[in-house]
Coordinates of C-alpha atoms in Angstrom, one line a residue:
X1 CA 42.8 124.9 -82.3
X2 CA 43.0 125.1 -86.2
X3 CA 40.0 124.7 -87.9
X4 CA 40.0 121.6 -90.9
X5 CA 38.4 119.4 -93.0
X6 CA 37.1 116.0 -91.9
X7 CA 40.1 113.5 -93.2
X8 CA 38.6 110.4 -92.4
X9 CA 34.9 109.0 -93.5
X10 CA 32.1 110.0 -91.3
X11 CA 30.5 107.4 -89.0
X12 CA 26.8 107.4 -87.8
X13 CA 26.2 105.1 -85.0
X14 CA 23.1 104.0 -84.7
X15 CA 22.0 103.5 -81.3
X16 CA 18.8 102.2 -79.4
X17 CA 16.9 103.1 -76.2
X18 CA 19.6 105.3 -75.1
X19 CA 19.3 106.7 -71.2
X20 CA 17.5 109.9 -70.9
X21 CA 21.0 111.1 -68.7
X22 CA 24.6 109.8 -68.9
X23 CA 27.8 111.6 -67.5
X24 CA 30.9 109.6 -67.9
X25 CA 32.6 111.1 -64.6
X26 CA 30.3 109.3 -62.5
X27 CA 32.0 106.6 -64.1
X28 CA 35.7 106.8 -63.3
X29 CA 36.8 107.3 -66.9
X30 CA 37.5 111.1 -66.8
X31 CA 40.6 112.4 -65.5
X32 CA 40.4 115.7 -63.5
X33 CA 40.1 119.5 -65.1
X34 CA 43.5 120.8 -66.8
X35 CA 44.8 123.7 -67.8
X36 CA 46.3 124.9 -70.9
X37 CA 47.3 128.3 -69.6
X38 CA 48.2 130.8 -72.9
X39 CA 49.4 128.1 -75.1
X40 CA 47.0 127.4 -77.8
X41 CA 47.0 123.8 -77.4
X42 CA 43.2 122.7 -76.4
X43 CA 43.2 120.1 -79.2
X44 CA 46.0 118.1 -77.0
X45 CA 43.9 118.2 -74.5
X46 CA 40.5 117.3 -75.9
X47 CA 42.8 114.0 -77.6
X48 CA 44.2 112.9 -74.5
X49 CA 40.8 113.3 -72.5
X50 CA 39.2 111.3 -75.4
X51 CA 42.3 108.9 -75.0
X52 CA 41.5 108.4 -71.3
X53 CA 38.0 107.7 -71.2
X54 CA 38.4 104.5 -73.6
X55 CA 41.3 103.3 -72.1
X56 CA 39.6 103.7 -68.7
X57 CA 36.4 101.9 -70.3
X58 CA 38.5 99.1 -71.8
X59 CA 41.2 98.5 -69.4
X60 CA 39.4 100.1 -66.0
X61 CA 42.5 101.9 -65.3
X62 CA 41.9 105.8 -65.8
X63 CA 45.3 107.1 -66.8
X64 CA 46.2 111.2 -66.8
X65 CA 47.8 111.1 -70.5
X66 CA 50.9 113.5 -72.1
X67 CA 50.1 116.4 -73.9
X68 CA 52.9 117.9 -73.6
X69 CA 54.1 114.6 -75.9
X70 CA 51.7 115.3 -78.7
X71 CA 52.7 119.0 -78.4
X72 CA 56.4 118.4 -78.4
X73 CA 56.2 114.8 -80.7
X74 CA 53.9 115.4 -83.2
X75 CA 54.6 117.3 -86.3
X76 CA 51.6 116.6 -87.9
X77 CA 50.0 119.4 -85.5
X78 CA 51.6 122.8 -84.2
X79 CA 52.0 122.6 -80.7
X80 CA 50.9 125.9 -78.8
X81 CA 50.0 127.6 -82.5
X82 CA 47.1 125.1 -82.6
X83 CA 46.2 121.6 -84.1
X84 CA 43.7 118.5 -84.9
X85 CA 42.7 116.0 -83.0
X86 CA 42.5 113.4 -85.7
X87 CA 45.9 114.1 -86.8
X88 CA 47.1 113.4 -82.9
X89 CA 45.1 110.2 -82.9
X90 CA 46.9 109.0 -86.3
X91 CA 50.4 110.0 -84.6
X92 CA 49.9 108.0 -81.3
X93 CA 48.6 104.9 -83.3
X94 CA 51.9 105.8 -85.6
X95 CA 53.9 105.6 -82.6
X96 CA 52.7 102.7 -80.7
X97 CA 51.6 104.7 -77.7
X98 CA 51.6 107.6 -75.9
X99 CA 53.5 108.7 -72.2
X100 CA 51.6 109.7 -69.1
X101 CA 51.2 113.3 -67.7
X102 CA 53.3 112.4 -64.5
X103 CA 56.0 111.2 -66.4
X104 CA 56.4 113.5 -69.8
X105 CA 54.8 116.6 -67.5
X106 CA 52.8 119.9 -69.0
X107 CA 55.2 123.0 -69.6
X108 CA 52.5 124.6 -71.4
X109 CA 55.3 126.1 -74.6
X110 CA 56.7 124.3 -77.2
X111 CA 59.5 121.7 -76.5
X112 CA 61.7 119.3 -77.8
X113 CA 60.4 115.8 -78.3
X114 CA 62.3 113.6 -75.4
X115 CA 63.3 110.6 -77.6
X116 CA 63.6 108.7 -74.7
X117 CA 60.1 109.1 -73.0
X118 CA 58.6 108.8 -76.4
X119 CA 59.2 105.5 -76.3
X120 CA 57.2 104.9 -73.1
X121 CA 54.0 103.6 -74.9
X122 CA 51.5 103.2 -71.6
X123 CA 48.6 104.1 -73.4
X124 CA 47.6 102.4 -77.2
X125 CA 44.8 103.2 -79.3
X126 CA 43.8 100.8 -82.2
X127 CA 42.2 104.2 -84.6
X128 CA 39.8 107.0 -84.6
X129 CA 36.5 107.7 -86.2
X130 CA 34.6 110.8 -87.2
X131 CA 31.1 111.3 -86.2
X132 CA 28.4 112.3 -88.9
X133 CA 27.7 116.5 -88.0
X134 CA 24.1 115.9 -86.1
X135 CA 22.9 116.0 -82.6
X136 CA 21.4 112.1 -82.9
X137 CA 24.6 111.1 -84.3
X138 CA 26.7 112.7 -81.8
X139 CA 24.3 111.4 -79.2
X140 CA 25.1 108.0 -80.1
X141 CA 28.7 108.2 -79.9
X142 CA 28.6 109.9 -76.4
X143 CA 26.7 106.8 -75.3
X144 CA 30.0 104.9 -76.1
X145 CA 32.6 107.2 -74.9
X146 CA 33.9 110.7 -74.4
X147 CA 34.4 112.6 -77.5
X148 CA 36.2 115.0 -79.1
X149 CA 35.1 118.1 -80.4
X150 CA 35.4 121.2 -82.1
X151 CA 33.5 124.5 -81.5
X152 CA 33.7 128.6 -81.5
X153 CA 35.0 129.7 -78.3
X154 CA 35.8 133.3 -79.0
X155 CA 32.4 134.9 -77.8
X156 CA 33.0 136.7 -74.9
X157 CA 29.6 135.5 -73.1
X158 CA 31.1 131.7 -73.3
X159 CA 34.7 132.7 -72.3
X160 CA 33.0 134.2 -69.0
X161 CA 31.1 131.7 -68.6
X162 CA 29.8 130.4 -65.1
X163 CA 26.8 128.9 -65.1
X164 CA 23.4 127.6 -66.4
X165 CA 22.7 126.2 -70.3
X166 CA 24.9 127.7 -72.8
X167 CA 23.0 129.2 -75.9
X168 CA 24.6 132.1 -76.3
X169 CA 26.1 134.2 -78.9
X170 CA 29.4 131.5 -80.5
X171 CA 29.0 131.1 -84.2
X172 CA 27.1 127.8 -85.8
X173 CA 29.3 128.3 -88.9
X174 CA 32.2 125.2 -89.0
X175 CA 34.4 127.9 -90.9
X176 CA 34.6 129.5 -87.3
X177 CA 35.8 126.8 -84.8
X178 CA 39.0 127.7 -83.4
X179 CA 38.4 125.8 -79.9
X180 CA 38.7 122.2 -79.3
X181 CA 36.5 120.5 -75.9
X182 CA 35.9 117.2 -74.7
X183 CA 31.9 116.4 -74.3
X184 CA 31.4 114.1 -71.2
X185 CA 27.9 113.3 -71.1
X186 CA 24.6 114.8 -71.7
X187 CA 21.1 115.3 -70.0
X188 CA 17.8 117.8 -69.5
X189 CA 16.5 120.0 -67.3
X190 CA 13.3 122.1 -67.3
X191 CA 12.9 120.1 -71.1
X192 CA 16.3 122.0 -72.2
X193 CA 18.7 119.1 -73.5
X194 CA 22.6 119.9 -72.7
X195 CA 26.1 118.4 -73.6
X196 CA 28.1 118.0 -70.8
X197 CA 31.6 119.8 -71.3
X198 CA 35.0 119.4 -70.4
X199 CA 37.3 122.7 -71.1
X200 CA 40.8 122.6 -70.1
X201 CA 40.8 126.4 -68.7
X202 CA 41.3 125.4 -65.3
X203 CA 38.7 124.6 -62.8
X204 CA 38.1 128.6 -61.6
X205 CA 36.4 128.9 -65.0
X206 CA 32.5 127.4 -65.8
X207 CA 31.4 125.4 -63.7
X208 CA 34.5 123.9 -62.2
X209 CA 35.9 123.8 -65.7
X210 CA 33.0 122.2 -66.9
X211 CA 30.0 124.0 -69.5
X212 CA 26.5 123.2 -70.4
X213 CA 25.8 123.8 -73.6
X214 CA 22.3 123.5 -75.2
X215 CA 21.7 120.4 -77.3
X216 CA 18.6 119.8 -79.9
X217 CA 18.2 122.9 -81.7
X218 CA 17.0 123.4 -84.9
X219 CA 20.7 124.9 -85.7
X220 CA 22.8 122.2 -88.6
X221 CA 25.6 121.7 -86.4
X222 CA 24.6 122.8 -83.3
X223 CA 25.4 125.5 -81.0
X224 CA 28.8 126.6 -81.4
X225 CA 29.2 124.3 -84.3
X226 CA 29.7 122.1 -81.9
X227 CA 28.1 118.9 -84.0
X228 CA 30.7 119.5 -86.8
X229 CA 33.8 118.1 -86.2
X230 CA 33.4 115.1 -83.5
X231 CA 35.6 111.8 -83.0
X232 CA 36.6 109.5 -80.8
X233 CA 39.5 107.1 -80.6
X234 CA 39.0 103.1 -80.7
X235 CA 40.5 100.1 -78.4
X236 CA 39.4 97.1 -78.4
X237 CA 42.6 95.2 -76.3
X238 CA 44.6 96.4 -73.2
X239 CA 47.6 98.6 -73.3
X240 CA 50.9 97.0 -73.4
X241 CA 52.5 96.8 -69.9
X242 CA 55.4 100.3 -70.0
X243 CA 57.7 97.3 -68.2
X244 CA 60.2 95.5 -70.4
X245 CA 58.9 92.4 -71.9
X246 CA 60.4 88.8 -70.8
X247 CA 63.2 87.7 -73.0
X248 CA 61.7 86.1 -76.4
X249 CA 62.5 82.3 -76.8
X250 CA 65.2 81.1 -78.6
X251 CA 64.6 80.8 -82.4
X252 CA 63.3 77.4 -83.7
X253 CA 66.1 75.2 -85.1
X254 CA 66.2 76.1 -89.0
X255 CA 65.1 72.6 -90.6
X256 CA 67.4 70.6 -93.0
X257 CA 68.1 71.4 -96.2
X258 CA 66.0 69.7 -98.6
X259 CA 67.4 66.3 -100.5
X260 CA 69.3 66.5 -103.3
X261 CA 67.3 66.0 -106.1
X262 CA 67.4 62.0 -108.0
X263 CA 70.1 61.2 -110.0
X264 CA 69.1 61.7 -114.5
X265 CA 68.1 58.1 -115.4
X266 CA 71.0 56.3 -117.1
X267 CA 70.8 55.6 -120.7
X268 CA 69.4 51.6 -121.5
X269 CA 72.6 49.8 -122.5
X270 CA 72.8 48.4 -126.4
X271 CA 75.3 46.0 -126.3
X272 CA 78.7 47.0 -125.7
X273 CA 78.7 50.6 -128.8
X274 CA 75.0 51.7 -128.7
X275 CA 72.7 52.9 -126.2
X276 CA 68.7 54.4 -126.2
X277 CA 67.6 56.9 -124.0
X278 CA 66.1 55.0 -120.2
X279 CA 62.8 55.6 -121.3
X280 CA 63.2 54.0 -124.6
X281 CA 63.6 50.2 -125.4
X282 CA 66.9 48.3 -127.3
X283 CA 65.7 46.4 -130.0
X284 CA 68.1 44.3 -132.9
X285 CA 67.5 46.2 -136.5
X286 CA 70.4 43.8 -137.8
X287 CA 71.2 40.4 -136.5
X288 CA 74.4 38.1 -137.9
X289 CA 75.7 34.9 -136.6
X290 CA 73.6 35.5 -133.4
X291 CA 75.2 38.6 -133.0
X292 CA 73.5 41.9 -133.3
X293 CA 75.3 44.4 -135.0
X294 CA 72.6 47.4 -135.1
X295 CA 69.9 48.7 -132.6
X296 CA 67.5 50.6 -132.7
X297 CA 65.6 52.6 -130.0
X298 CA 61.6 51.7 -129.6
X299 CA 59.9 54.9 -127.9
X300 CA 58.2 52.7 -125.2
X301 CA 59.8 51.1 -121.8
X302 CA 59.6 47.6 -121.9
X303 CA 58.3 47.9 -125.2
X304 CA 57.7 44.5 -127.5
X305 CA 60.2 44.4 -130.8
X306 CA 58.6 42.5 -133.1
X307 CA 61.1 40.1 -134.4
X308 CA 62.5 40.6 -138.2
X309 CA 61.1 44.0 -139.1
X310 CA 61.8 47.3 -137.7
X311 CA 58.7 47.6 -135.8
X312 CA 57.8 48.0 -132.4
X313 CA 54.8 47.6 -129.8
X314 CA 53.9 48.9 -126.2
X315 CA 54.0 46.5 -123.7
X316 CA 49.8 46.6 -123.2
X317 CA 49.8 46.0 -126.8
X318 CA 51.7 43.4 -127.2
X319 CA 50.9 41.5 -129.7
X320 CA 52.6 42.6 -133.5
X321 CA 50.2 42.4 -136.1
X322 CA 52.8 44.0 -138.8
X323 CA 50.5 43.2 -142.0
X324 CA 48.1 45.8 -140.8
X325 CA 50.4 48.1 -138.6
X326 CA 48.8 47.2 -135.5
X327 CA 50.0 46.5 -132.2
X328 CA 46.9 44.4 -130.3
X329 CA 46.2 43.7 -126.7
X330 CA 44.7 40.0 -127.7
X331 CA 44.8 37.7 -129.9
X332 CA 41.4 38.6 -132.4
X333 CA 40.8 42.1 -131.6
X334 CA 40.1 44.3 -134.3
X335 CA 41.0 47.6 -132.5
X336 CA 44.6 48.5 -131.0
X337 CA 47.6 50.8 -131.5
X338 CA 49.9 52.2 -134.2
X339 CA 53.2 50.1 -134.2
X340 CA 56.1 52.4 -134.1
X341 CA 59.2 51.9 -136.6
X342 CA 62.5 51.8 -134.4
X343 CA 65.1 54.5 -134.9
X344 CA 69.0 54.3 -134.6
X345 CA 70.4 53.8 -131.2
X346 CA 73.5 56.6 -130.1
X347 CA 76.8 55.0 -130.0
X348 CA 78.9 55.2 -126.5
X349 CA 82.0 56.5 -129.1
X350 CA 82.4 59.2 -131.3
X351 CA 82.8 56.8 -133.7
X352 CA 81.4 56.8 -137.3
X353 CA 77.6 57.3 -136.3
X354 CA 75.7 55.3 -138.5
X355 CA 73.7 58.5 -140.3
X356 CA 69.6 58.2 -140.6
X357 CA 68.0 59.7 -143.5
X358 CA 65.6 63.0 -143.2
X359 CA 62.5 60.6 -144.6
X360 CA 63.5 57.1 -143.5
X361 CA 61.1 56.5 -140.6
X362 CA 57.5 58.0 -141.7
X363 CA 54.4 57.5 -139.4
X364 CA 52.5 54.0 -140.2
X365 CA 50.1 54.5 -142.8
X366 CA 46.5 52.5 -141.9
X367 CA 46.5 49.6 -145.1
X368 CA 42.0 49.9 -143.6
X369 CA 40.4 52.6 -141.8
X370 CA 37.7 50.1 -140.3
X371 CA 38.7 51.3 -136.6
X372 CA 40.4 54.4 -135.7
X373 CA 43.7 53.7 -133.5
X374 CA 43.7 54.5 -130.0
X375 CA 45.3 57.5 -129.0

């Protein structure tokens, strides 16, 4: 294992009344003893054993996981030269999953990824999270779930290793791991606290593959610096099933294209030459012989032309009171609206267009400013 710096942010998990003992293999989620052999790839097995115990707690299956995948798949890490086990977490979320041992099998050197069985997702994880670099915080995370750690393995007293509480002469310093284990559980005995340890040296080493190391010392990270770089991989759902998945139903039927949007309003006819736009009202400027021979355009609908000028009211002001500019909504009032001066209807023809002046229609003036016009 490579030694590195945490990448993600630490985690401390608080926990409460935790048991005074707890060893996850009495509890079916920890796969057998492996063995690496020569190749220096513990950190593929301390991910996949961390992978297996929370599947196994979330799914109750306990599933022997690839690492011969992550070895051969992920180039985040560096197969038998070493790696992280947070960078082989990222790369099996990245992927969707990861194989199983009996199917993408230990060779033990480096390989080419099979393609094909890297598609067999049988195992997902939904992310990983570091642990805070103290006993009570790793404590609280073994409670959960196996976990992932780093440590110095290169003292020769903990490579020939075979029994009792480890506390022996590995380095404290972080700057020295180079190992990667998997700590299964913890307890006491004789008042000296222990981690419970998974190696993956086979099961003629330790204790059947399995270490004691001391736990509660007065050391920052722990005996063998082995509080310094803990994690653990989270699931909260089941794995998809490594069987094809049933045909999706058909599409939905695409829906209608919307309605074409209404027709423009058509221009209010003027006779038989002139028209006003549809929201504007025909009204006779010039009348002869009972025929009206100019029109202009009021700027209401339905709008009230008040007969012999060139004025104009809306049709809630009805009522043309021309004297004083008004337009009123009863006979009386003393409050209502500006009257508006007509302009020129458009011909239907380009004809000659009867030409308005720059300045011929100007804004009523008030002849009293006793009210203020509505607005």
């Amino acid at each position: 294992m490579r030694s590195s710096g945490r990448n993600m942010q630490q985690k401390l998990r608080s926990c409460d009344d935790v048991p005074s003992s707890l060893d996850w293999r009495t509890k079916g989620v920890v796969t057998g003893v492996k063995d690496q052999g020569s190749c220096g790839s513990c950190w593929a097995f301390s991910s996949t054993g961390a992978m297996e115990g929370i599947n196994a707690i979330v799914t109750g299956d306990l599933i022997s996981l690839s690492e011969q995948e992550l070895m051969d798949c992920d180039t985040t890490n560096y197969g038998c030269e070493g790696g992280y086990m947070d960078y082989a977490f990222e790369w099996v979320i990245s992927n969707g999953g990861i194989d199983t041992e009996s199917d993408y099998s230990y060779t033990g050197v480096d390989g080419t990824c099979n393609s094909t069985k890297e598609e067999t997702k049988v195992v997902t994880i939904d992310g990983y999270e570091d642990v805070a670099e103290s006993d009570s915080a790793l404590l609280c995370a073994t409670v959960q779930q196996p976990i992932s750690v780093g440590m110095d393995g290169s003292a020769l007293d903990f490579q020939l290793y075979t029994s009792g509480i480890y506390d022996g002469d590995c380095s404290s310093d972080p700057d020295d791991i180079d190992h990667a284990v998997l700590i299964v559980g913890y307890g006491s005995e004789d008042g000296e606290d222990y981690w419970i340890v998974k190696n993956s040296w086979g099961t003629d080493w330790g204790m059947e593959g399995y270490i004691y190391i001391r736990r509660n010392t007065n050391l920052t990270y722990g005996v063998c610096a082995i509080n310094a770089m803990a994690s653990y991989p989270t699931k909260e759902s089941s794995s998809p099933s490594p069987y094809p998945s049933p045909t999706p139903p058909p599409p939905p039927v695409t829906p209608p294209p919307p309605p074409p949007p209404p027709p423009s309003p058509t221009p209010s006819e003027c006779g038989d030459f002139s028209y006003c736009p549809s929201d504007e009202t025909c009204c006779c400027i010039f009348e002869f012989y009972g025929f009206c021979l100019i029109y202009g355009c009021c700027p209401y609908e339905n709008a009230v032309c008040c007969s012999g000028t060139e004025f104009c009211c809306p049709s809630d002001y009805p009522l043309c009171d021309i004297e004083e500019g008004l337009c009123l909504k009863n006979y009386g009032d003393y409050l209502g609206v500006a009257a508006s001066r007509r302009k020129m209807a458009k011909h239907k023809f380009p004809w000659s267009k009867l030409e308005q002046k720059e300045n011929e229609y100007q804004p009523l003036q008030w002849k009293r400013n006793r009210f203020a016009a509505l607005r």
